mmCIF file of C-alpha atoms in Angstrom:
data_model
loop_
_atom_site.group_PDB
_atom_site.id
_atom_site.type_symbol
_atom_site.label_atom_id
_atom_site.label_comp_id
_atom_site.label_asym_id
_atom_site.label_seq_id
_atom_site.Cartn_x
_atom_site.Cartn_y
_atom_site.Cartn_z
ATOM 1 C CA UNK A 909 0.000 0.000 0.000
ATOM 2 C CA UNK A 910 1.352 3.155 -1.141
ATOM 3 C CA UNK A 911 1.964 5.487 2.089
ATOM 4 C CA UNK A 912 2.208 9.002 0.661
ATOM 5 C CA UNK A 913 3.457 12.058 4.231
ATOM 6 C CA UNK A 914 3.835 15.157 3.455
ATOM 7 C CA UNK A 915 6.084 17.310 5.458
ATOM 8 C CA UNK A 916 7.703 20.839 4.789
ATOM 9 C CA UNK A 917 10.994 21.915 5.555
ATOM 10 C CA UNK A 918 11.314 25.123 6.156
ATOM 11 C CA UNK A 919 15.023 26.709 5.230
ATOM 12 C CA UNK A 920 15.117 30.139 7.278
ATOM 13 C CA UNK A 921 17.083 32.802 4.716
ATOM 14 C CA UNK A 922 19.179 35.520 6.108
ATOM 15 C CA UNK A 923 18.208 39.079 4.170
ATOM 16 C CA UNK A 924 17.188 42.906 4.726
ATOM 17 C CA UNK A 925 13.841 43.452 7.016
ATOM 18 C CA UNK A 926 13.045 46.079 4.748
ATOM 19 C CA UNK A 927 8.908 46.532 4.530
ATOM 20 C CA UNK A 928 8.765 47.720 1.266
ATOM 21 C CA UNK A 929 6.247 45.833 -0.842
ATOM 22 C CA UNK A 930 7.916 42.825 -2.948
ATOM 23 C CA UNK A 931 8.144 42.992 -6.770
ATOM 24 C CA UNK A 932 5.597 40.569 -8.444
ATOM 25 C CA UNK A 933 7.632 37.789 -9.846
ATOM 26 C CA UNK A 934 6.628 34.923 -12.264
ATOM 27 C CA UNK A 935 8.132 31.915 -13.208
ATOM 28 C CA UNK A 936 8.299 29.789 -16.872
ATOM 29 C CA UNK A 937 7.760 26.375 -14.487
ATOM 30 C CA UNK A 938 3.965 27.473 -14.377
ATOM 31 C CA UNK A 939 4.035 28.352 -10.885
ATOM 32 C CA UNK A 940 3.824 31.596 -8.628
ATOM 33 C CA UNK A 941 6.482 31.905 -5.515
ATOM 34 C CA UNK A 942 3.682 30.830 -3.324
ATOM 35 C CA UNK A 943 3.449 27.278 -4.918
ATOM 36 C CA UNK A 944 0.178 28.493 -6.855
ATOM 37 C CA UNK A 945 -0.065 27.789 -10.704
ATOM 38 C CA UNK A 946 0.142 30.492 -12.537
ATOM 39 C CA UNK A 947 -0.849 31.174 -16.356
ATOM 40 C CA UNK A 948 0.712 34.723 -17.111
ATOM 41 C CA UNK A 949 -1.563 36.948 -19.370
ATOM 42 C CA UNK A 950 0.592 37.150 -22.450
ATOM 43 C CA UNK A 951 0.113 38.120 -26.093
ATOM 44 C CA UNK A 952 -2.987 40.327 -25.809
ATOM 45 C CA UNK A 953 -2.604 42.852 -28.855
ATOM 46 C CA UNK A 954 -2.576 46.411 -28.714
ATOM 47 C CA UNK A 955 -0.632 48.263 -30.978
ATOM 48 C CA UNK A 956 1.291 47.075 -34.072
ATOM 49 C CA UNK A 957 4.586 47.959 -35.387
ATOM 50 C CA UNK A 958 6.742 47.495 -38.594
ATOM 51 C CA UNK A 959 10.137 45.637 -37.586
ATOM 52 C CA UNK A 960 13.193 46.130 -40.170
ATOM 53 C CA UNK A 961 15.951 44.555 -38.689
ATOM 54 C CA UNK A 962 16.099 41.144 -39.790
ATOM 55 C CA UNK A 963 18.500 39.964 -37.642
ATOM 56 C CA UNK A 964 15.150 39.518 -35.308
ATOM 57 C CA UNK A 965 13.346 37.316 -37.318
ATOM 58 C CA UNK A 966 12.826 34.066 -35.882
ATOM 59 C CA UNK A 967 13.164 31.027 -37.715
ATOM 60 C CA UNK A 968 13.361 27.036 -36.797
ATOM 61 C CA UNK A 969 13.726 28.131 -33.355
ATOM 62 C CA UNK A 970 12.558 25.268 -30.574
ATOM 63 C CA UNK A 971 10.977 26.844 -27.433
ATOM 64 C CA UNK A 972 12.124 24.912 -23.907
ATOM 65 C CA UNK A 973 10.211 26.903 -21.598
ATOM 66 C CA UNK A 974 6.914 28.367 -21.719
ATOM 67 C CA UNK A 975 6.546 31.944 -22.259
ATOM 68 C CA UNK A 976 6.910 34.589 -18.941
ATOM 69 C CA UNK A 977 6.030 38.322 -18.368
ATOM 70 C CA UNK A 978 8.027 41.056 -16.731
ATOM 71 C CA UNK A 979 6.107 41.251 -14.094
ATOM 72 C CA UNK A 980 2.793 43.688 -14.953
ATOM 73 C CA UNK A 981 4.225 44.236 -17.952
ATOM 74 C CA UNK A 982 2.831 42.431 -20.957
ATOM 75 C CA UNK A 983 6.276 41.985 -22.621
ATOM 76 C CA UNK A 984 7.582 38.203 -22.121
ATOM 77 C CA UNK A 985 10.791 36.028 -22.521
ATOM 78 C CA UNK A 986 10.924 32.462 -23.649
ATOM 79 C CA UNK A 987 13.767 30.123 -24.038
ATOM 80 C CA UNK A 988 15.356 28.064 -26.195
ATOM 81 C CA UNK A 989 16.929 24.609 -26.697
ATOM 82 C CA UNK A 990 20.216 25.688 -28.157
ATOM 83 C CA UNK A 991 20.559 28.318 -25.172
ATOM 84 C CA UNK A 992 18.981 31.653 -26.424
ATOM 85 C CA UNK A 993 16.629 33.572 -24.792
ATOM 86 C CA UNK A 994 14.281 35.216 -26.671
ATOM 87 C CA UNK A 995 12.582 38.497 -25.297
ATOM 88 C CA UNK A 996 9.172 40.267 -27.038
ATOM 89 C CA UNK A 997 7.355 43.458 -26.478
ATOM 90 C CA UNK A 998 3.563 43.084 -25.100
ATOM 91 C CA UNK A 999 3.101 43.303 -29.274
ATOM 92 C CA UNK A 1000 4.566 40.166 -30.256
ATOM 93 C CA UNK A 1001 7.845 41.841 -31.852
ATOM 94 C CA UNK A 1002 10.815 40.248 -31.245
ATOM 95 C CA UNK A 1003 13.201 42.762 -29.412
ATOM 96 C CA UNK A 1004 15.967 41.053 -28.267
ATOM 97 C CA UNK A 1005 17.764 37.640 -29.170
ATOM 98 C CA UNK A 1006 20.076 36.965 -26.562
ATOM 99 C CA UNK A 1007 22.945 34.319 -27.035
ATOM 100 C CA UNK A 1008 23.756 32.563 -23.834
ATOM 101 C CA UNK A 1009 27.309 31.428 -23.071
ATOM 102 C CA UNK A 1010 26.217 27.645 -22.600
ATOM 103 C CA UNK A 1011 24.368 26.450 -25.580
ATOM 104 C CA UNK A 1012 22.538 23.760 -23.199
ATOM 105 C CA UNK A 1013 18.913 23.869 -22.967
ATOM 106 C CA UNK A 1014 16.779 26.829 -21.085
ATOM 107 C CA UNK A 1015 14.750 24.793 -18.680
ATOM 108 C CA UNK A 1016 13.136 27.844 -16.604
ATOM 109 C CA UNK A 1017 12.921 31.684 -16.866
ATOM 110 C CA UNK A 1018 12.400 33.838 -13.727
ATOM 111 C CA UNK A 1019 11.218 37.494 -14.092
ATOM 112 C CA UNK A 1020 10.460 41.001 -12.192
ATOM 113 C CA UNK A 1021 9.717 43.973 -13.834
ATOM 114 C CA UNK A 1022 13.699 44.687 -15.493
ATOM 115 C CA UNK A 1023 15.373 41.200 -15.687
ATOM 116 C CA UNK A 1024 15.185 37.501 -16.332
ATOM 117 C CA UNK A 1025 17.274 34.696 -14.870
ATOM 118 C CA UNK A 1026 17.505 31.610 -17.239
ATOM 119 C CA UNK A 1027 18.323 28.039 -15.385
ATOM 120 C CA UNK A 1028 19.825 25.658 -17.839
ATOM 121 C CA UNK A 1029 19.926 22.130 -17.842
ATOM 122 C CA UNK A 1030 23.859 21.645 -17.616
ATOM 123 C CA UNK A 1031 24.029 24.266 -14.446
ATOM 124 C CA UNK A 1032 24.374 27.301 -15.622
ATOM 125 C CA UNK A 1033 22.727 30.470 -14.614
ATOM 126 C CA UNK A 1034 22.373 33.717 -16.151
ATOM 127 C CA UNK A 1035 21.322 37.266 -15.468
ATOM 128 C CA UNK A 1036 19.836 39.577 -18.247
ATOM 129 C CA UNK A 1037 18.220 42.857 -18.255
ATOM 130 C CA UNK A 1038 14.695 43.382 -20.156
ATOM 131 C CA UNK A 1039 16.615 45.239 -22.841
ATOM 132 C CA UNK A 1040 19.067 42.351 -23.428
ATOM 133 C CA UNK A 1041 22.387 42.832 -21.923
ATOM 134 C CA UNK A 1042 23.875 39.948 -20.490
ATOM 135 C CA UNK A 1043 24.404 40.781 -16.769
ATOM 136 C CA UNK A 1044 26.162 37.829 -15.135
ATOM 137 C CA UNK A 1045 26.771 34.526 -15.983
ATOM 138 C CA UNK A 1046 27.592 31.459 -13.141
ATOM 139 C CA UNK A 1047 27.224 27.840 -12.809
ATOM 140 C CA UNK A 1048 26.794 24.988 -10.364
ATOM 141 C CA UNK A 1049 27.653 22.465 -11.749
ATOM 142 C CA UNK A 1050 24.535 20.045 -11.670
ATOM 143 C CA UNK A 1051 20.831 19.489 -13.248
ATOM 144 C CA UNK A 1052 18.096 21.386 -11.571
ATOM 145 C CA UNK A 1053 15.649 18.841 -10.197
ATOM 146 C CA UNK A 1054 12.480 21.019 -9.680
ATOM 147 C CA UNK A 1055 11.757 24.936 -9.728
ATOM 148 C CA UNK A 1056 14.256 27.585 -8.996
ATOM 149 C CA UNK A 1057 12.984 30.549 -6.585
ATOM 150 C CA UNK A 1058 14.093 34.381 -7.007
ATOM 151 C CA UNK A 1059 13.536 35.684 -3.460
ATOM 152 C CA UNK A 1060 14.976 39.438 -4.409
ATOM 153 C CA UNK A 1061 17.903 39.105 -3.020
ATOM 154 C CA UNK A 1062 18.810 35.442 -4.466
ATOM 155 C CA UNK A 1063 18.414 32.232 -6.925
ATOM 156 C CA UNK A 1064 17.584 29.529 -4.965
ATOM 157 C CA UNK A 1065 18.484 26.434 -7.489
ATOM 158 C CA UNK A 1066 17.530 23.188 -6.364
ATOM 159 C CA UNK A 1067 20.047 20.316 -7.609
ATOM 160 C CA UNK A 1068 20.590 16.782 -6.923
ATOM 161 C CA UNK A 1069 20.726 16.211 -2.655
ATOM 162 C CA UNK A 1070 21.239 20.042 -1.930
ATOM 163 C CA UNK A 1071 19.910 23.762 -2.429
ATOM 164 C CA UNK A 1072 22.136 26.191 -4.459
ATOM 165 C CA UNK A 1073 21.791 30.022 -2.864
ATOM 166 C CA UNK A 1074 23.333 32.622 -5.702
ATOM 167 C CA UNK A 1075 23.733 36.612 -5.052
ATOM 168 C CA UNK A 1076 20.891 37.371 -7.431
ATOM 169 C CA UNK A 1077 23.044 41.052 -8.289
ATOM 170 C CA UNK A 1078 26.406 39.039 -8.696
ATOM 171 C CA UNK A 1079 25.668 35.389 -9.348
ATOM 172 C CA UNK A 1080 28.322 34.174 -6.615
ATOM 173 C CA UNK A 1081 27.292 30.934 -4.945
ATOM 174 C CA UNK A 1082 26.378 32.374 -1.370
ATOM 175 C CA UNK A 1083 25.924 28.950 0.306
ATOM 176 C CA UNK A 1084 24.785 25.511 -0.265
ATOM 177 C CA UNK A 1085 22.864 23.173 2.245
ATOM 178 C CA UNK A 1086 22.855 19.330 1.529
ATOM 179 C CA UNK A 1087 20.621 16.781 2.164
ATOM 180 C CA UNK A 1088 19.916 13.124 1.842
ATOM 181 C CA UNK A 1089 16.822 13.020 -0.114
ATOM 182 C CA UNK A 1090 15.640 14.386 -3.726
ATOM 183 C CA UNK A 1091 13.905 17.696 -4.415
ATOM 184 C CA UNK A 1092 10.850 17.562 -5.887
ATOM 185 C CA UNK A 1093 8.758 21.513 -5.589
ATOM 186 C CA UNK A 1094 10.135 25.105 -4.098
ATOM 187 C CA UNK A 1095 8.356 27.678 -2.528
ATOM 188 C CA UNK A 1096 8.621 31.252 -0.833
ATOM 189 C CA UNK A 1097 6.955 32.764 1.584
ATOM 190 C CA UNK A 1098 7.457 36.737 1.721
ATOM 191 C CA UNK A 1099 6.419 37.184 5.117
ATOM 192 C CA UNK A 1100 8.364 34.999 6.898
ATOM 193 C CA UNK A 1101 11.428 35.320 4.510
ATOM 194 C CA UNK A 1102 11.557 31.393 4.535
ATOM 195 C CA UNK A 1103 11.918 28.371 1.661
ATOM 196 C CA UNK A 1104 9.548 25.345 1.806
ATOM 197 C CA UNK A 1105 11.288 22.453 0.219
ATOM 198 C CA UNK A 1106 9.543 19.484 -0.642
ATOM 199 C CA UNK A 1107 11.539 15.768 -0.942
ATOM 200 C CA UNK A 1108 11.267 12.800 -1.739
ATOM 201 C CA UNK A 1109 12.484 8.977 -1.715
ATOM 202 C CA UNK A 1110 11.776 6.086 -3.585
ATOM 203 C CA UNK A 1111 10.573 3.014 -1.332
ATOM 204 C CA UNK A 1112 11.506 -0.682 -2.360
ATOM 205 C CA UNK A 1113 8.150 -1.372 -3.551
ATOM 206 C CA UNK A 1114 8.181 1.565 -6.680
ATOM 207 C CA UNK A 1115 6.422 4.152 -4.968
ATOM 208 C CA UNK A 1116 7.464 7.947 -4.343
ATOM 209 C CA UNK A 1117 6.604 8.981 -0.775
ATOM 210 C CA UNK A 1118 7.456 12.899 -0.458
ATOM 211 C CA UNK A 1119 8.897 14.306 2.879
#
């Protein structure tokens, strides 16, 4: 019989106290900080423009991650399998094509209002303003197993038996905390300034209980 427990752990995360109210953030997983699924309001039409440059046209490209928005903003970023990411005005119009460094996979793009943070499958992570410019550029090392968080102050990256904590202004690995079990789902709660981790074992008769 298949015994499924479920059991948060909470990681407490040093930061500022300030009270200042958060900047909405989305996530190309399909999820809100909170754990909540979110489908961002993309694509709605309201202008129309002429594009020259053709060096923005977009052709044979394979998406990897479903489409995000800048926060309220109606412009959105996407990513590719060949390591692009691809940002669009609230038009449609391709406005940036952004070559990453690692040509691995985008698996998830996390927004606010002015940047983007793609997660690749190989480890990398990278920074990149709305406008384009590469900001910063690091790597752990490892597959992601489940969501990454972007608390304000840092990329929480969860990897195989341990959470990655990266400076979200620098990309320097602050701190990592290991554990014994797999990751399976990430969440934040603002208030408390505190991660909830789900994990998870297999048991000898197939079934995945989650801790």
């Amino acid at each position: 019989m298949k015994v499924t427990t479920l059991i948060f752990l909470s990681l407490v995360l040093w930061g500022c106290s300030r009270e200042d109210d958060a900047p909405l953030r989305s996530s190309s997983s399909g999820y809100d900080l909170a754990g909540k699924h979110l489908v961002p309001a993309i694509g709605k039409i309201v202008g129309s423009e002429k594009i020259m440059n053709n060096t923005l046209l977009v052709d044979r490209v394979v998406f990897s991650t479903n489409p995000v928005t800048f926060g309220s903003d109606r412009a959105f970023a996407v990513g590719s399998q060949v390591g692009e990411v691809l940002i669009y005005s609230q038009e449609d119009s391709l406005r940036h094509r952004v070559a990453l460094q690692s040509h691995s996979p985008v698996l998830e793009i996390i927004t606010d209002s002015s940047q983007l943070f793609a997660i690749q499958l190989d480890g990398p992570v990278c920074a990149v303003s709305k406008s384009g410019k590469q900001l910063w550029q690091n790597s752990h090392g490892k597959m992601p197993q489940c969501n990454s968080l972007f608390t304000g102050e840092r990329i929480i990256v969860a990897v195989d038996s341990s959470l990655v904590m990266m400076n979200a202004k620098t990309g320097a690995i602050e701190t990592t905390i290991s554990f014994t079990l797999s990751p399976r789902s990430l969440a934040y709660d603002e208030a408390s300034k505190k991660t909830l981790l789900a994990l998870s074992w297999n048991t000898n008769d197939g079934a995945d209980s989650i801790l």
